[in-house]
mmCIF file of C-alpha atoms in Angstrom:
data_model
loop_
_atom_site.group_PDB
_atom_site.id
_atom_site.type_symbol
_atom_site.label_atom_id
_atom_site.label_comp_id
_atom_site.label_asym_id
_atom_site.label_seq_id
_atom_site.Cartn_x
_atom_site.Cartn_y
_atom_site.Cartn_z
ATOM 1 C CA MET A 1 99.608 91.909 113.053
ATOM 2 C CA THR A 2 100.698 90.198 116.218
ATOM 3 C CA ALA A 3 104.267 90.031 117.398
ATOM 4 C CA GLY A 4 106.236 87.479 115.460
ATOM 5 C CA THR A 5 109.502 85.691 115.089
ATOM 6 C CA ALA A 6 112.179 86.599 112.586
ATOM 7 C CA VAL A 7 113.333 83.987 110.076
ATOM 8 C CA GLU A 8 116.584 84.488 108.158
ATOM 9 C CA LEU A 9 116.247 84.036 104.387
ATOM 10 C CA THR A 10 119.457 83.814 102.348
ATOM 11 C CA GLY A 11 120.241 84.041 98.643
ATOM 12 C CA TRP A 12 117.670 86.686 97.662
ATOM 13 C CA GLU A 13 117.672 89.128 94.764
ATOM 14 C CA VAL A 14 116.371 92.565 95.808
ATOM 15 C CA THR A 15 115.526 95.051 93.066
ATOM 16 C CA VAL A 16 114.652 98.721 93.550
ATOM 17 C CA TYR A 17 111.558 100.116 91.821
ATOM 18 C CA TYR A 18 110.417 103.737 91.697
ATOM 19 C CA THR A 19 107.944 106.292 90.344
ATOM 20 C CA ALA A 20 109.150 107.977 87.158
ATOM 21 C CA VAL A 21 108.785 111.779 87.038
ATOM 22 C CA GLU A 22 107.833 113.271 83.655
ATOM 23 C CA LYS A 23 109.722 116.559 84.128
ATOM 24 C CA LEU A 24 113.011 114.591 84.344
ATOM 25 C CA HIS A 25 112.482 113.226 80.800
ATOM 26 C CA SER A 26 112.839 115.429 77.725
ATOM 27 C CA ASP A 27 113.007 113.151 74.677
ATOM 28 C CA ALA A 28 110.483 112.818 71.816
ATOM 29 C CA ARG A 29 106.882 112.481 72.921
ATOM 30 C CA GLN A 30 104.549 109.598 72.223
ATOM 31 C CA GLU A 31 100.786 109.197 72.534
ATOM 32 C CA VAL A 32 99.544 106.836 75.221
ATOM 33 C CA GLU A 33 96.160 105.125 75.137
ATOM 34 C CA GLY A 34 94.564 103.507 78.134
ATOM 35 C CA CYS A 35 91.894 103.858 80.765
ATOM 36 C CA PRO A 36 90.865 107.186 82.276
ATOM 37 C CA THR A 37 90.645 105.405 85.677
ATOM 38 C CA ILE A 38 91.918 102.201 87.265
ATOM 39 C CA ASP A 39 88.490 100.588 87.145
ATOM 40 C CA CYS A 40 87.942 100.262 83.401
ATOM 41 C CA GLY A 41 90.038 97.124 82.809
ATOM 42 C CA LYS A 42 92.248 96.121 79.920
ATOM 43 C CA ASN A 43 90.800 96.857 76.452
ATOM 44 C CA ARG A 44 87.662 98.574 77.835
ATOM 45 C CA ASN A 45 87.009 102.312 77.620
ATOM 46 C CA GLN A 46 90.424 102.884 76.029
ATOM 47 C CA ARG A 47 91.114 106.471 75.029
ATOM 48 C CA LYS A 48 94.024 108.834 74.491
ATOM 49 C CA LEU A 49 95.542 109.695 77.861
ATOM 50 C CA GLY A 50 98.074 112.204 76.578
ATOM 51 C CA SER A 51 101.463 112.642 74.988
ATOM 52 C CA PHE A 52 104.533 112.004 77.160
ATOM 53 C CA PRO A 53 108.300 111.669 76.644
ATOM 54 C CA ALA A 54 109.059 108.179 75.286
ATOM 55 C CA SER A 55 111.611 107.453 78.026
ATOM 56 C CA PHE A 56 108.998 108.369 80.658
ATOM 57 C CA VAL A 57 106.442 106.016 79.072
ATOM 58 C CA LYS A 58 109.046 103.224 79.005
ATOM 59 C CA ALA A 59 109.914 103.859 82.666
ATOM 60 C CA VAL A 60 106.210 103.724 83.596
ATOM 61 C CA LYS A 61 105.838 100.368 81.847
ATOM 62 C CA ASP A 62 109.045 99.050 83.463
ATOM 63 C CA GLU A 63 108.385 100.412 86.969
ATOM 64 C CA GLY A 64 104.571 100.550 87.083
ATOM 65 C CA THR A 65 103.958 104.255 87.685
ATOM 66 C CA GLY A 66 104.958 107.820 86.829
ATOM 67 C CA ARG A 67 103.980 111.324 87.940
ATOM 68 C CA THR A 68 102.940 113.472 84.988
ATOM 69 C CA GLY A 69 103.633 117.181 84.605
ATOM 70 C CA ASP A 70 100.112 118.040 85.821
ATOM 71 C CA GLY A 71 100.510 115.991 89.027
ATOM 72 C CA ARG A 72 98.419 112.992 87.987
ATOM 73 C CA TYR A 73 99.877 109.496 87.781
ATOM 74 C CA LEU A 74 100.201 107.377 84.686
ATOM 75 C CA ASN A 75 100.173 103.790 85.926
ATOM 76 C CA TRP A 76 100.699 100.493 84.128
ATOM 77 C CA SER A 77 100.014 96.886 85.025
ATOM 78 C CA TYR A 78 99.891 93.636 83.135
ATOM 79 C CA ASP A 79 96.193 93.253 83.971
ATOM 80 C CA THR A 80 95.004 96.781 83.113
ATOM 81 C CA GLY A 81 97.503 98.337 80.724
ATOM 82 C CA TYR A 82 97.900 102.131 81.164
ATOM 83 C CA TRP A 83 95.531 104.185 83.302
ATOM 84 C CA MET A 84 95.437 107.641 84.904
ATOM 85 C CA ASP A 85 95.178 107.982 88.659
ATOM 86 C CA THR A 86 95.685 110.235 91.660
ATOM 87 C CA ALA A 87 98.475 108.079 93.176
ATOM 88 C CA PRO A 88 101.028 105.416 92.318
ATOM 89 C CA ARG A 89 99.263 102.076 92.917
ATOM 90 C CA ASP A 90 100.048 98.466 93.676
ATOM 91 C CA THR A 91 98.291 95.693 91.752
ATOM 92 C CA ALA A 92 95.361 95.710 94.221
ATOM 93 C CA GLY A 93 94.815 99.455 93.719
ATOM 94 C CA ARG A 94 96.256 100.636 97.042
ATOM 95 C CA PRO A 95 98.660 103.600 97.055
ATOM 96 C CA LEU A 96 102.328 102.579 97.130
ATOM 97 C CA ARG A 97 104.236 103.835 100.174
ATOM 98 C CA PRO A 98 107.884 104.818 99.640
ATOM 99 C CA TRP A 99 110.392 102.880 101.735
ATOM 100 C CA ILE A 100 107.614 100.514 102.930
ATOM 101 C CA SER A 101 105.900 98.867 99.925
ATOM 102 C CA ALA A 102 107.487 95.794 98.360
ATOM 103 C CA ALA A 103 106.537 93.249 95.705
ATOM 104 C CA ALA A 104 107.030 89.487 95.447
ATOM 105 C CA ASP A 105 105.444 86.418 93.921
ATOM 106 C CA ALA A 106 102.850 85.030 96.332
ATOM 107 C CA ASP A 107 104.679 81.698 96.489
ATOM 108 C CA ALA A 108 107.880 83.487 97.553
ATOM 109 C CA LEU A 109 106.479 85.833 100.238
ATOM 110 C CA LYS A 110 102.748 86.183 100.844
ATOM 111 C CA ALA A 111 100.955 89.537 100.772
ATOM 112 C CA GLY A 112 101.288 91.230 104.153
ATOM 113 C CA SER A 113 104.655 89.610 104.906
ATOM 114 C CA ARG A 114 107.145 91.998 106.465
ATOM 115 C CA PHE A 115 110.917 91.844 106.147
ATOM 116 C CA THR A 116 114.129 93.759 106.592
ATOM 117 C CA ILE A 117 117.302 93.492 104.564
ATOM 118 C CA GLN A 118 120.047 92.213 106.851
ATOM 119 C CA ARG A 119 122.935 91.948 104.368
ATOM 120 C CA CYS A 120 123.265 93.423 100.879
ATOM 121 C CA GLY A 121 124.982 90.325 99.487
ATOM 122 C CA THR A 122 127.510 90.187 96.674
ATOM 123 C CA ALA A 123 126.367 93.110 94.501
ATOM 124 C CA GLU A 124 128.644 96.119 94.331
ATOM 125 C CA VAL A 125 126.701 98.821 96.169
ATOM 126 C CA THR A 126 127.947 101.733 98.215
ATOM 127 C CA ALA A 127 127.791 101.520 101.995
ATOM 128 C CA GLU A 128 125.344 104.467 101.923
ATOM 129 C CA VAL A 129 122.934 102.696 99.547
ATOM 130 C CA CYS A 130 123.183 99.450 101.507
ATOM 131 C CA ALA A 131 122.401 101.294 104.752
ATOM 132 C CA LYS A 132 119.389 103.048 103.146
ATOM 133 C CA LEU A 133 117.941 99.750 101.945
ATOM 134 C CA LYS A 134 118.604 97.989 105.250
ATOM 135 C CA GLY A 135 116.886 100.700 107.322
ATOM 136 C CA PRO A 136 113.161 100.162 106.633
ATOM 137 C CA THR A 137 110.826 97.320 107.441
ATOM 138 C CA TRP A 138 109.295 96.456 104.060
ATOM 139 C CA THR A 139 105.788 95.013 103.578
ATOM 140 C CA ILE A 140 104.703 92.849 100.628
ATOM 141 C CA VAL A 141 101.701 94.668 99.139
ATOM 142 C CA ASP A 142 102.432 94.319 95.432
ATOM 143 C CA GLU A 143 103.060 91.414 93.093
ATOM 144 C CA PHE A 144 105.152 90.881 90.013
ATOM 145 C CA THR A 145 103.968 90.799 86.443
ATOM 146 C CA PRO A 146 103.520 87.064 85.772
ATOM 147 C CA GLY A 147 106.864 85.453 84.975
ATOM 148 C CA LEU A 148 109.051 88.308 86.279
ATOM 149 C CA GLY A 149 109.372 87.386 89.936
ATOM 150 C CA GLY A 150 110.782 84.158 91.221
ATOM 151 C CA LYS A 151 111.158 82.144 94.374
ATOM 152 C CA ARG A 152 113.837 84.379 95.915
ATOM 153 C CA HIS A 153 113.171 87.820 94.426
ATOM 154 C CA VAL A 154 111.610 90.929 95.947
ATOM 155 C CA ASP A 155 111.242 94.492 94.697
ATOM 156 C CA VAL A 156 111.386 97.393 97.148
ATOM 157 C CA TYR A 157 109.629 100.695 96.337
ATOM 158 C CA ILE A 158 111.651 103.852 97.060
ATOM 159 C CA GLY A 159 109.312 106.575 95.742
ATOM 160 C CA GLU A 160 109.992 109.127 92.998
ATOM 161 C CA GLU A 161 113.103 109.289 90.870
ATOM 162 C CA THR A 162 115.201 112.253 91.959
ATOM 163 C CA GLU A 163 117.343 113.136 88.944
ATOM 164 C CA PRO A 164 117.572 112.766 85.167
ATOM 165 C CA ASP A 165 119.103 109.409 84.210
ATOM 166 C CA PHE A 166 118.043 108.043 87.606
ATOM 167 C CA THR A 167 118.666 104.496 86.399
ATOM 168 C CA ASP A 168 122.387 105.371 86.258
ATOM 169 C CA SER A 169 122.415 106.434 89.939
ATOM 170 C CA ASP A 170 123.793 104.304 92.804
ATOM 171 C CA LEU A 171 120.316 103.938 94.333
ATOM 172 C CA TYR A 172 118.854 102.199 91.278
ATOM 173 C CA THR A 173 120.339 98.823 92.035
ATOM 174 C CA THR A 174 119.822 95.110 92.382
ATOM 175 C CA LEU A 175 121.201 93.266 95.380
ATOM 176 C CA GLU A 176 122.372 89.716 94.721
ATOM 177 C CA ASN A 177 122.589 86.983 97.371
ATOM 178 C CA ALA A 178 121.074 89.341 99.921
ATOM 179 C CA THR A 179 119.908 88.137 103.333
ATOM 180 C CA LEU A 180 116.419 89.057 104.500
ATOM 181 C CA SER A 181 114.884 88.759 107.912
ATOM 182 C CA ALA A 182 111.216 87.852 107.447
ATOM 183 C CA ILE A 183 108.870 88.614 110.318
ATOM 184 C CA ARG A 184 106.336 85.840 110.689
ATOM 185 C CA ALA A 185 103.198 86.284 112.749
ATOM 186 C CA GLN A 186 102.766 83.945 115.724
#
């Protein structure tokens, strides 16, 4: 990408997404059916993929990916359903990169767009969390499940959850009325 100019974008919602980690979930297990690989498509070659804690399966469906106890990844997308893989993936099948990968609707920010978070907006977040989210340059490589995005909404991928009940931690947050600086190619 060539050097570009920065454009300030105000009034954005920024949501954190992550990879669930099976060993941090210990509730009742449930069977999951899906594809043995990413390439089989929804409702084709469905088979039992394993039994996992129910809260882990829910987190995978909510967040898109989870690392299983054997080191493989259980992924989920609207288009494919569940599948097993060797990495957490975006909707195009590329590995997600912590603190770099982001998602948006294509009409909000096009794939390949880069941005930084300039201000964390009106949400109550700690200064430490705000600084962590403002540090990286994020790249749109992923897209929302249809109907879940919006004109001023991005998700930023931070990697694996780090503790049980991660969704109660300060880092699992949504910024409201945030200001982004989008880098547009010249």
